Short mmCIF file of C-alpha atoms and ligand atoms in Angstrom, two decimals:
data_model
loop_
_atom_site.label_atom_id
_atom_site.label_comp_id
_atom_site.label_asym_id
_atom_site.label_seq_id
_atom_site.Cartn_x
_atom_site.Cartn_y
_atom_site.Cartn_z
CA MET Q 1 131.48 176.07 114.07
CA SER Q 2 134.58 176.01 116.77
CA LYS Q 3 137.09 173.35 117.09
CA ALA Q 4 135.80 169.67 117.81
CA TRP Q 5 135.03 168.71 121.28
CA ASP Q 6 136.59 165.80 122.89
CA ALA Q 7 133.30 164.68 124.12
CA ILE Q 8 129.77 166.11 124.37
CA VAL Q 9 128.04 164.94 127.38
CA VAL Q 10 123.63 165.24 126.77
CA GLY Q 11 122.00 165.37 130.17
CA GLY Q 12 123.86 167.35 133.30
CA GLY Q 13 122.45 165.14 136.03
CA ALA Q 14 123.93 162.88 138.34
CA ALA Q 15 125.81 160.67 135.73
CA GLY Q 16 126.28 163.51 133.10
CA LEU Q 17 127.91 166.01 135.52
CA PHE Q 18 129.90 162.95 137.42
CA CYS Q 19 131.50 161.81 134.20
CA ALA Q 20 132.10 165.52 132.86
CA GLY Q 21 134.25 166.09 135.88
CA VAL Q 22 136.31 163.46 135.80
CA ALA Q 23 137.04 163.55 132.02
CA GLY Q 24 137.78 167.26 132.24
CA GLN Q 25 140.10 166.52 135.04
CA LEU Q 26 142.03 163.95 132.93
CA GLY Q 27 142.74 166.71 130.50
CA LYS Q 28 139.48 166.05 128.25
CA LYS Q 29 137.66 169.27 126.54
CA VAL Q 30 134.08 168.59 127.87
CA LEU Q 31 130.81 170.28 126.82
CA VAL Q 32 127.68 169.44 129.01
CA LEU Q 33 124.47 170.12 127.31
CA ASP Q 34 121.23 170.29 129.08
CA HIS Q 35 117.41 171.16 128.03
CA ALA Q 36 116.25 171.86 132.09
CA PRO Q 37 117.10 175.70 133.12
CA VAL Q 38 118.29 174.39 136.37
CA LEU Q 39 120.51 171.01 136.86
CA GLY Q 40 120.32 168.61 139.15
CA GLU Q 41 117.19 168.93 140.22
CA LYS Q 42 116.41 164.83 140.57
CA ILE Q 43 119.35 164.96 142.96
CA ARG Q 44 117.94 168.08 144.79
CA ILE Q 45 114.52 166.08 145.36
CA SER Q 46 116.16 163.08 146.20
CA GLY Q 47 116.34 161.19 149.57
CA GLY Q 48 113.94 163.72 150.88
CA GLY Q 49 116.14 166.70 150.21
CA ARG Q 50 118.96 165.08 151.76
CA CYS Q 51 120.13 162.69 148.75
CA ASN Q 52 120.92 159.18 149.63
CA PHE Q 53 124.21 159.41 147.46
CA THR Q 54 125.71 155.86 147.91
CA ASN Q 55 125.45 152.80 149.79
CA VAL Q 56 128.26 151.15 151.85
CA HIS Q 57 126.98 147.78 150.66
CA SER Q 58 126.37 148.44 147.23
CA SER Q 59 127.24 145.51 145.39
CA PRO Q 60 125.92 143.69 141.96
CA ALA Q 61 123.50 141.96 143.99
CA ASN Q 62 121.48 145.23 144.43
CA PHE Q 63 120.85 145.95 140.87
CA LEU Q 64 118.38 144.47 138.32
CA SER Q 65 118.92 144.02 134.60
CA LEU Q 66 118.82 141.57 132.00
CA ASN Q 67 122.40 140.81 132.37
CA PRO Q 68 123.10 141.22 136.18
CA HIS Q 69 126.81 140.49 135.37
CA PHE Q 70 127.06 143.67 133.63
CA VAL Q 71 127.39 146.03 136.43
CA LYS Q 72 130.49 144.30 137.68
CA SER Q 73 133.45 145.95 136.24
CA ALA Q 74 132.08 149.38 136.60
CA LEU Q 75 130.82 148.82 140.27
CA ALA Q 76 134.64 147.14 140.96
CA ARG Q 77 136.69 150.33 139.73
CA TYR Q 78 134.46 152.74 141.09
CA PRO Q 79 132.77 151.13 144.65
CA SER Q 80 131.05 153.68 147.24
CA LYS Q 81 134.16 154.17 149.09
CA GLU Q 82 135.60 156.14 146.42
CA PHE Q 83 132.49 158.44 146.23
CA ILE Q 84 132.26 158.71 150.03
CA LYS Q 85 136.22 159.85 149.78
CA LEU Q 86 135.12 162.70 147.55
CA VAL Q 87 132.20 163.91 149.39
CA THR Q 88 134.51 163.90 152.78
CA ALA Q 89 137.04 165.57 150.61
CA HIS Q 90 134.53 168.28 150.17
CA GLY Q 91 133.73 168.48 153.49
CA ILE Q 92 129.76 167.46 153.24
CA ASN Q 93 128.86 165.94 156.68
CA TYR Q 94 126.95 162.52 156.13
CA HIS Q 95 124.97 159.76 158.14
CA GLU Q 96 124.11 156.11 157.63
CA LYS Q 97 120.33 155.56 158.13
CA HIS Q 98 119.46 152.03 157.79
CA GLN Q 99 120.73 148.83 155.85
CA GLY Q 100 124.18 151.20 154.86
CA GLN Q 101 122.32 154.28 153.21
CA LEU Q 102 124.23 157.28 153.41
CA PHE Q 103 122.76 160.85 153.19
CA CYS Q 104 123.87 164.35 153.24
CA ASP Q 105 123.39 165.74 156.83
CA ASP Q 106 122.31 168.91 155.71
CA SER Q 107 121.27 169.27 151.93
CA ALA Q 108 121.13 167.52 148.64
CA LYS Q 109 121.97 170.54 147.11
CA GLN Q 110 125.69 169.99 148.71
CA ILE Q 111 126.22 166.91 146.66
CA ILE Q 112 124.94 169.21 143.25
CA GLU Q 113 127.73 171.74 144.50
CA MET Q 114 130.29 169.38 144.98
CA LEU Q 115 129.57 167.84 141.14
CA PHE Q 116 129.86 171.65 140.00
CA SER Q 117 132.81 172.17 141.58
CA GLU Q 118 134.48 169.04 140.21
CA CYS Q 119 133.31 170.22 136.79
CA ALA Q 120 135.10 173.52 137.25
CA LYS Q 121 138.63 172.11 138.34
CA GLY Q 122 137.98 170.08 134.96
CA LYS Q 123 137.43 173.23 132.96
CA VAL Q 124 134.09 171.82 131.37
CA THR Q 125 131.99 173.94 129.74
CA ILE Q 126 128.15 173.60 130.47
CA ARG Q 127 125.35 174.92 128.87
CA ASN Q 128 121.66 175.04 129.48
CA PRO Q 129 118.85 175.43 128.65
CA VAL Q 130 119.84 173.83 125.37
CA SER Q 131 117.91 171.67 123.25
CA VAL Q 132 119.86 168.75 121.26
CA GLN Q 133 117.29 168.82 118.14
CA ALA Q 134 119.62 165.82 115.95
CA ILE Q 135 122.91 163.64 116.61
CA ALA Q 136 124.46 162.56 113.48
CA HIS Q 137 127.98 160.28 113.10
CA GLU Q 138 130.11 162.19 110.35
CA GLY Q 139 133.40 160.06 109.52
CA GLU Q 140 135.55 160.39 112.58
CA HIS Q 141 132.93 162.80 114.25
CA TRP Q 142 129.53 163.15 115.61
CA LEU Q 143 127.75 166.49 114.79
CA LEU Q 144 125.00 167.82 117.45
CA HIS Q 145 122.66 170.35 116.32
CA THR Q 146 121.23 172.25 119.00
CA SER Q 147 119.26 175.29 119.90
CA GLU Q 148 122.19 177.20 120.03
CA GLY Q 149 123.87 175.96 116.86
CA ALA Q 150 126.18 173.15 115.82
CA GLU Q 151 128.81 171.25 117.66
CA LYS Q 152 131.24 168.58 116.50
CA THR Q 153 132.88 165.94 119.02
CA LYS Q 154 134.86 163.28 118.94
CA THR Q 155 132.63 161.25 121.67
CA VAL Q 156 128.77 161.89 122.81
CA VAL Q 157 127.85 160.57 126.02
CA MET Q 158 124.15 160.05 126.50
CA ALA Q 159 123.39 160.87 130.11
CA THR Q 160 119.18 161.93 129.66
CA GLY Q 161 118.27 159.75 132.93
CA GLY Q 162 114.79 157.69 132.86
CA LEU Q 163 111.14 158.76 132.51
CA PRO Q 164 110.24 159.49 135.81
CA VAL Q 165 108.70 162.57 137.21
CA PRO Q 166 108.24 164.00 133.59
CA ALA Q 167 107.36 167.73 135.51
CA ILE Q 168 111.04 168.40 136.13
CA GLY Q 169 112.04 167.68 132.34
CA ALA Q 170 112.51 163.89 131.97
CA THR Q 171 112.54 162.35 128.72
CA ALA Q 172 113.53 159.14 126.87
CA TYR Q 173 116.42 161.25 124.51
CA SER Q 174 119.11 158.63 125.34
CA LEU Q 175 116.57 155.56 124.23
CA ASP Q 176 115.36 157.77 121.14
CA ILE Q 177 119.30 157.98 120.21
CA ALA Q 178 119.81 154.12 120.74
CA LYS Q 179 116.93 153.16 118.72
CA GLN Q 180 118.09 155.87 115.76
CA PHE Q 181 121.51 154.23 115.80
CA GLY Q 182 119.59 150.57 115.67
CA LEU Q 183 120.43 149.69 119.25
CA GLU Q 184 117.98 147.52 121.35
CA VAL Q 185 116.08 148.97 123.89
CA VAL Q 186 114.57 147.10 126.77
CA GLU Q 187 111.00 148.49 127.04
CA PRO Q 188 111.24 150.83 130.30
CA ARG Q 189 108.67 150.85 133.05
CA PRO Q 190 108.25 152.63 136.26
CA ALA Q 191 109.89 151.20 139.38
CA LEU Q 192 110.51 151.99 142.74
CA VAL Q 193 106.87 153.21 142.83
CA PRO Q 194 103.79 152.60 144.95
CA LEU Q 195 101.25 150.19 143.89
CA SER Q 196 97.48 150.78 143.20
CA PHE Q 197 94.57 148.34 144.26
CA THR Q 198 90.89 147.98 143.55
CA ALA Q 199 88.64 148.46 146.41
CA GLU Q 200 87.92 144.55 146.69
CA THR Q 201 91.41 143.28 146.61
CA PHE Q 202 92.18 146.07 149.47
CA GLY Q 203 89.41 145.08 151.84
CA ASN Q 204 88.88 147.52 155.27
CA LEU Q 205 92.91 148.37 154.99
CA ASN Q 206 92.81 151.73 153.19
CA GLU Q 207 90.93 152.95 156.44
CA LEU Q 208 94.27 152.67 158.07
CA ALA Q 209 96.13 155.17 155.71
CA GLY Q 210 99.25 156.33 157.34
CA LEU Q 211 100.09 153.19 159.46
CA SER Q 212 103.67 151.91 158.58
CA VAL Q 213 104.40 148.15 159.40
CA PRO Q 214 107.77 146.30 159.04
CA VAL Q 215 106.81 143.48 157.15
CA ARG Q 216 108.68 140.87 154.92
CA ILE Q 217 107.40 141.23 151.42
CA ALA Q 218 107.93 138.89 148.17
CA SER Q 219 107.59 139.70 144.50
CA GLY Q 220 108.15 138.15 141.07
CA SER Q 221 109.25 135.11 139.85
CA LYS Q 222 111.97 133.00 138.73
CA GLY Q 223 111.22 132.78 135.57
CA HIS Q 224 110.41 136.52 134.95
CA ARG Q 225 112.85 138.51 133.09
CA TYR Q 226 114.12 140.27 136.36
CA GLY Q 227 113.88 137.59 138.93
CA ALA Q 228 112.18 137.48 142.12
CA CYS Q 229 112.91 139.02 145.52
CA ARG Q 230 112.28 139.33 149.22
CA PHE Q 231 112.76 142.03 151.24
CA ASN Q 232 112.04 142.92 155.20
CA GLU Q 233 111.05 146.78 154.90
CA ASP Q 234 108.54 149.07 155.92
CA LEU Q 235 105.41 149.18 154.62
CA LEU Q 236 102.97 151.94 154.62
CA LEU Q 237 99.58 151.64 154.15
CA THR Q 238 98.00 155.12 151.70
CA HIS Q 239 94.71 155.72 150.74
CA LYS Q 240 95.21 154.76 147.19
CA GLY Q 241 96.82 151.63 148.30
CA LEU Q 242 100.84 150.40 149.52
CA SER Q 243 103.74 152.35 149.72
CA GLY Q 244 106.75 152.40 151.57
CA PRO Q 245 110.67 150.85 151.38
CA ALA Q 246 108.84 147.48 151.17
CA VAL Q 247 106.62 147.78 148.31
CA LEU Q 248 108.94 150.27 146.32
CA GLN Q 249 111.44 147.62 146.32
CA ALA Q 250 109.11 144.73 145.47
CA SER Q 251 107.20 147.00 142.47
CA SER Q 252 110.63 146.70 140.67
CA TYR Q 253 110.13 143.06 140.58
CA TRP Q 254 106.40 143.01 140.32
CA VAL Q 255 105.24 141.26 137.39
CA GLU Q 256 101.65 143.04 135.97
CA GLY Q 257 98.83 140.34 136.79
CA GLU Q 258 100.86 138.60 139.30
CA PRO Q 259 100.21 139.05 143.14
CA ILE Q 260 103.02 140.15 145.55
CA HIS Q 261 102.88 138.19 148.87
CA ILE Q 262 103.08 140.04 152.56
CA ASP Q 263 104.26 138.30 155.86
CA TRP Q 264 103.28 141.09 158.35
CA LEU Q 265 105.10 139.27 160.87
CA GLY Q 266 107.96 138.26 159.09
CA ALA Q 267 110.18 141.25 159.91
CA ILE Q 268 109.35 141.03 163.64
CA GLU Q 269 112.74 141.41 165.28
CA ARG Q 270 112.90 138.70 167.77
CA PRO Q 271 116.08 136.32 168.89
CA GLY Q 272 114.85 133.10 166.68
CA GLY Q 273 112.53 135.06 164.47
CA PHE Q 274 108.21 134.64 164.98
CA ASN Q 275 106.28 131.49 164.92
CA CYS Q 276 102.60 132.36 164.32
CA ASP Q 277 101.75 129.15 165.64
CA GLU Q 278 103.82 129.74 168.73
CA LEU Q 279 101.08 132.71 169.13
CA PHE Q 280 98.01 130.80 168.23
CA ASN Q 281 98.99 127.45 170.07
CA ASN Q 282 99.51 129.37 173.46
CA GLU Q 283 97.26 128.24 176.13
CA GLU Q 284 97.36 131.82 177.80
CA ASN Q 285 95.61 133.11 174.79
CA HIS Q 286 92.70 130.75 175.03
CA LEU Q 287 90.32 133.37 176.93
CA LYS Q 288 91.49 136.48 175.19
CA LEU Q 289 89.61 137.90 172.08
CA THR Q 290 91.16 137.43 168.80
CA GLU Q 291 91.90 141.13 168.05
CA THR Q 292 93.66 141.36 171.39
CA ILE Q 293 95.91 138.40 170.24
CA LEU Q 294 96.33 139.92 167.18
CA ALA Q 295 97.45 143.33 168.86
CA SER Q 296 100.16 141.54 170.65
CA VAL Q 297 102.36 141.42 167.45
CA LEU Q 298 100.69 144.04 165.15
CA PRO Q 299 99.44 147.54 165.43
CA GLN Q 300 96.09 147.54 167.28
CA ARG Q 301 94.27 149.21 164.36
CA LEU Q 302 95.80 146.60 161.95
CA ALA Q 303 94.96 144.10 164.42
CA LYS Q 304 91.31 144.95 164.45
CA ALA Q 305 90.86 145.69 160.47
CA PHE Q 306 92.67 141.51 160.17
CA ALA Q 307 90.27 140.43 162.96
CA GLU Q 308 86.99 142.19 161.20
CA GLN Q 309 88.23 140.90 157.64
CA ARG Q 310 87.55 137.30 158.87
CA ASN Q 311 84.81 138.03 161.13
CA LEU Q 312 86.86 137.30 163.95
CA MET Q 313 86.17 140.46 165.71
CA GLY Q 314 85.23 140.23 169.21
CA ARG Q 315 85.49 136.33 169.58
CA LYS Q 316 87.34 134.42 172.08
CA TRP Q 317 90.42 132.27 170.63
CA ALA Q 318 89.14 129.24 172.15
CA GLU Q 319 85.79 129.71 170.22
CA VAL Q 320 87.77 130.47 167.02
CA SER Q 321 87.47 127.27 164.62
CA LYS Q 322 90.61 125.38 163.05
CA LYS Q 323 89.63 126.33 159.46
CA ASP Q 324 89.25 129.86 160.65
CA ARG Q 325 92.58 130.13 162.40
CA GLN Q 326 93.92 128.55 159.56
CA ALA Q 327 92.64 131.31 157.19
CA LEU Q 328 93.51 134.13 159.29
CA LYS Q 329 97.23 132.77 159.55
CA GLU Q 330 97.23 132.40 155.67
CA LEU Q 331 95.89 136.43 155.90
CA ILE Q 332 98.61 137.85 158.22
CA THR Q 333 101.66 135.57 157.54
CA ASN Q 334 101.08 135.17 153.43
CA TRP Q 335 98.70 138.00 152.33
CA SER Q 336 98.61 137.45 148.82
CA VAL Q 337 97.34 140.28 146.75
CA LYS Q 338 97.10 140.94 143.24
CA PRO Q 339 97.85 144.89 142.51
CA ALA Q 340 96.08 146.56 140.04
CA GLY Q 341 98.76 148.74 138.79
CA THR Q 342 101.71 151.28 139.82
CA LEU Q 343 101.12 154.86 140.44
CA GLY Q 344 103.17 155.37 137.13
CA TRP Q 345 106.28 157.93 135.92
CA LYS Q 346 104.95 160.68 138.24
CA LYS Q 347 105.21 158.80 141.23
CA ALA Q 348 108.40 156.52 140.40
CA GLU Q 349 111.82 156.95 141.72
CA VAL Q 350 113.40 155.19 138.53
CA MET Q 351 113.04 153.52 135.22
CA LEU Q 352 113.09 149.89 134.64
CA GLY Q 353 114.59 149.00 131.24
CA GLY Q 354 116.47 151.10 128.94
CA VAL Q 355 119.25 150.73 126.62
CA ASP Q 356 119.93 147.06 126.29
CA THR Q 357 123.56 146.25 128.02
CA LYS Q 358 124.24 143.65 125.01
CA GLU Q 359 124.48 146.95 123.21
CA LEU Q 360 127.33 148.12 125.55
CA ASP Q 361 130.54 147.48 126.57
CA GLY Q 362 130.60 147.13 130.39
CA GLN Q 363 134.37 148.20 131.20
CA THR Q 364 133.61 151.82 129.20
CA MET Q 365 129.99 151.94 128.48
CA MET Q 366 130.66 152.61 124.77
CA SER Q 367 128.04 150.86 122.46
CA ARG Q 368 129.61 148.08 120.44
CA LYS Q 369 128.34 148.88 117.45
CA LEU Q 370 129.15 152.74 117.09
CA PRO Q 371 132.36 153.37 118.61
CA GLY Q 372 132.41 157.15 120.34
CA LEU Q 373 129.02 156.62 121.23
CA TYR Q 374 128.43 156.12 125.17
CA PHE Q 375 125.29 155.55 127.59
CA ILE Q 376 125.66 156.22 131.24
CA GLY Q 377 123.24 156.31 134.62
CA GLU Q 378 119.73 155.63 134.44
CA CYS Q 379 119.28 155.39 130.72
CA VAL Q 380 121.16 152.08 130.26
CA ASP Q 381 118.93 148.81 131.71
CA VAL Q 382 120.14 148.73 135.18
CA THR Q 383 117.85 149.54 137.85
CA GLY Q 384 119.35 149.69 141.69
CA HIS Q 385 117.60 148.63 144.78
CA LEU Q 386 116.02 151.62 146.99
CA GLY Q 387 118.89 152.92 149.31
CA GLY Q 388 121.17 155.02 147.40
CA HIS Q 389 122.66 152.21 144.92
CA ASN Q 390 120.85 154.68 141.64
CA PHE Q 391 123.31 157.17 142.60
CA GLN Q 392 126.17 154.55 143.18
CA TRP Q 393 125.55 153.48 139.41
CA ALA Q 394 125.12 156.91 138.29
CA TRP Q 395 128.63 157.62 139.56
CA ALA Q 396 130.43 154.45 138.52
CA SER Q 397 128.92 153.98 135.09
CA GLY Q 398 129.80 158.10 134.59
CA TYR Q 399 133.41 157.08 136.33
CA ALA Q 400 133.74 153.97 133.78
CA CYS Q 401 133.04 156.32 130.65
CA ALA Q 402 135.27 158.88 131.62
CA GLN Q 403 138.11 156.65 131.92
CA ALA Q 404 137.65 155.14 128.50
CA LEU Q 405 136.67 159.07 126.70
C1 FAD P 1 111.60 161.61 144.10
C2 FAD P 1 113.17 160.90 143.41
C3 FAD P 1 114.07 160.45 144.42
C4 FAD P 1 115.13 159.57 144.47
N1 FAD P 1 116.07 159.72 145.63
C5 FAD P 1 117.21 158.78 145.55
C6 FAD P 1 118.04 158.58 146.53
O1 FAD P 1 117.91 159.09 147.29
N2 FAD P 1 119.11 157.96 145.76
C7 FAD P 1 119.50 157.11 144.96
O2 FAD P 1 120.41 156.71 144.73
N3 FAD P 1 118.43 157.37 143.64
C8 FAD P 1 117.35 158.17 144.06
N4 FAD P 1 116.60 158.73 142.92
C9 FAD P 1 116.84 158.31 141.51
C10 FAD P 1 117.95 158.94 140.93
O3 FAD P 1 117.94 160.34 140.79
C11 FAD P 1 118.13 158.58 139.62
O4 FAD P 1 118.88 157.62 139.45
C12 FAD P 1 119.72 159.55 139.22
O5 FAD P 1 119.41 161.00 139.00
C13 FAD P 1 120.03 159.15 137.53
O6 FAD P 1 121.13 160.18 137.26
P1 FAD P 1 121.12 160.36 135.66
O7 FAD P 1 122.40 160.90 135.63
O8 FAD P 1 121.50 158.98 134.78
O9 FAD P 1 119.59 160.90 135.41
P2 FAD P 1 119.18 162.39 135.87
O10 FAD P 1 120.01 162.95 137.28
O11 FAD P 1 117.64 162.13 135.96
O12 FAD P 1 119.97 163.48 134.60
C14 FAD P 1 119.10 163.43 133.55
C15 FAD P 1 119.58 164.81 133.17
O13 FAD P 1 119.31 165.13 131.82
C16 FAD P 1 118.61 165.85 131.23
N5 FAD P 1 117.61 165.59 130.25
C17 FAD P 1 116.40 164.86 129.84
N6 FAD P 1 116.25 164.70 128.66
C18 FAD P 1 117.15 165.55 128.25
C19 FAD P 1 117.37 165.98 126.46
N7 FAD P 1 116.44 165.45 125.63
N8 FAD P 1 117.81 166.97 126.41
C20 FAD P 1 118.97 167.35 127.04
N9 FAD P 1 119.06 167.09 128.35
C21 FAD P 1 118.09 166.08 129.06
C22 FAD P 1 117.39 166.34 132.40
O14 FAD P 1 117.44 167.81 132.50
C23 FAD P 1 118.73 165.73 133.80
O15 FAD P 1 119.46 167.12 134.09
C24 FAD P 1 115.24 159.38 143.18
C25 FAD P 1 114.78 159.61 142.15
C26 FAD P 1 113.37 160.33 142.29
C27 FAD P 1 112.23 160.96 141.24
#
């Protein structure tokens, strides 16, 4: 066995590579171990291949955690503007897409190359594919048994990410190590994931697969461990259920067995907002067909589907009873529908839950019980909203840890 490393980072993804590069440049002798033959796969597939690498508005309000204050210190010390400076220094061109989301103009591979180049600057040693078989704490040191032999280190940084996309090597290894050392883990669950519905609850909407509509969506509840949410985003109808940014956001807050609420008119951009009564009480609409009135504010196919669901197709508005108008209003402004489930780890973008933040110091990401053992990135019970916040957490938690090593 060679001389002890200052740090061994287990997992060479976003958080692990970034942390290793910063620590290496601070003079630490760092080894990164990863079981995958190719590193940075999640970065490569992120943001449709262009990596939504941060969000200019990233703040603690964009994260779910049992302790919502936990992210504050790390985000304040490494805000998105710092990562943007690094991206700019590497000559990577980027653009803002929507609500502060920054994407590479060219390819997500540029972010991976940047992380490798930062690691090279810090003389970081990267070994993969190597599997870590066991981690033991021995006096002042940690001993890692790997498929390439044993390694001794002063500190261990667990950065193996979350469970989404098992096909590219996702594992629960950081959570297993946390449990092995007696640390509490908040039960993991797929998040930022499409939701599925039964045929009865979905009605005729599956015929509209491919349609994207801006909506206001609400899910969760105040008493739930991650609270409730309300987002104005695009919703995508699919053959299997609902997807698109609106539903991905809502899925993180969704409580199994409870409905989500969709206001199909809530995200219509109009000065002063949109009032459904204005549409329904307008005298000029009296002789129009129900589906025609709905089509003035909704996509035509959706307008027809709603009119059909309420048996109002081909009916003039003047002939529609007060009760039917009220039911239609409820359907389009407060569609309350119970998802049957999520599409699971294969389709999730992130993991909700992870190593309980009460076990970690928010300034350093180190275990309070076991000095020298750190957890960063997605394996921690910190989950970002859609829009670059999850990578921002990977960078910020990696930076906080690197400063402390
Ligand atoms: C399809 C998709 C698109 C996404 N798009 C975005 C986006 O645009 N913006 C955004 O902010 N977030 C996005 N995310 C989320 C983002 O990718 C993750 O939050 C982020 O990669 C987490 O960083 P991490 O370093 O914690 O984990 P990862 O980047 O997943 O890295 C974990 C590393 O650990 C390794 N590993 C796993 N198990 C072991 C083990 N047992 N031993 C050794 N090594 C192991 C893996 O091989 C991997 O290299 C997306 C996720 C998915 C799935």
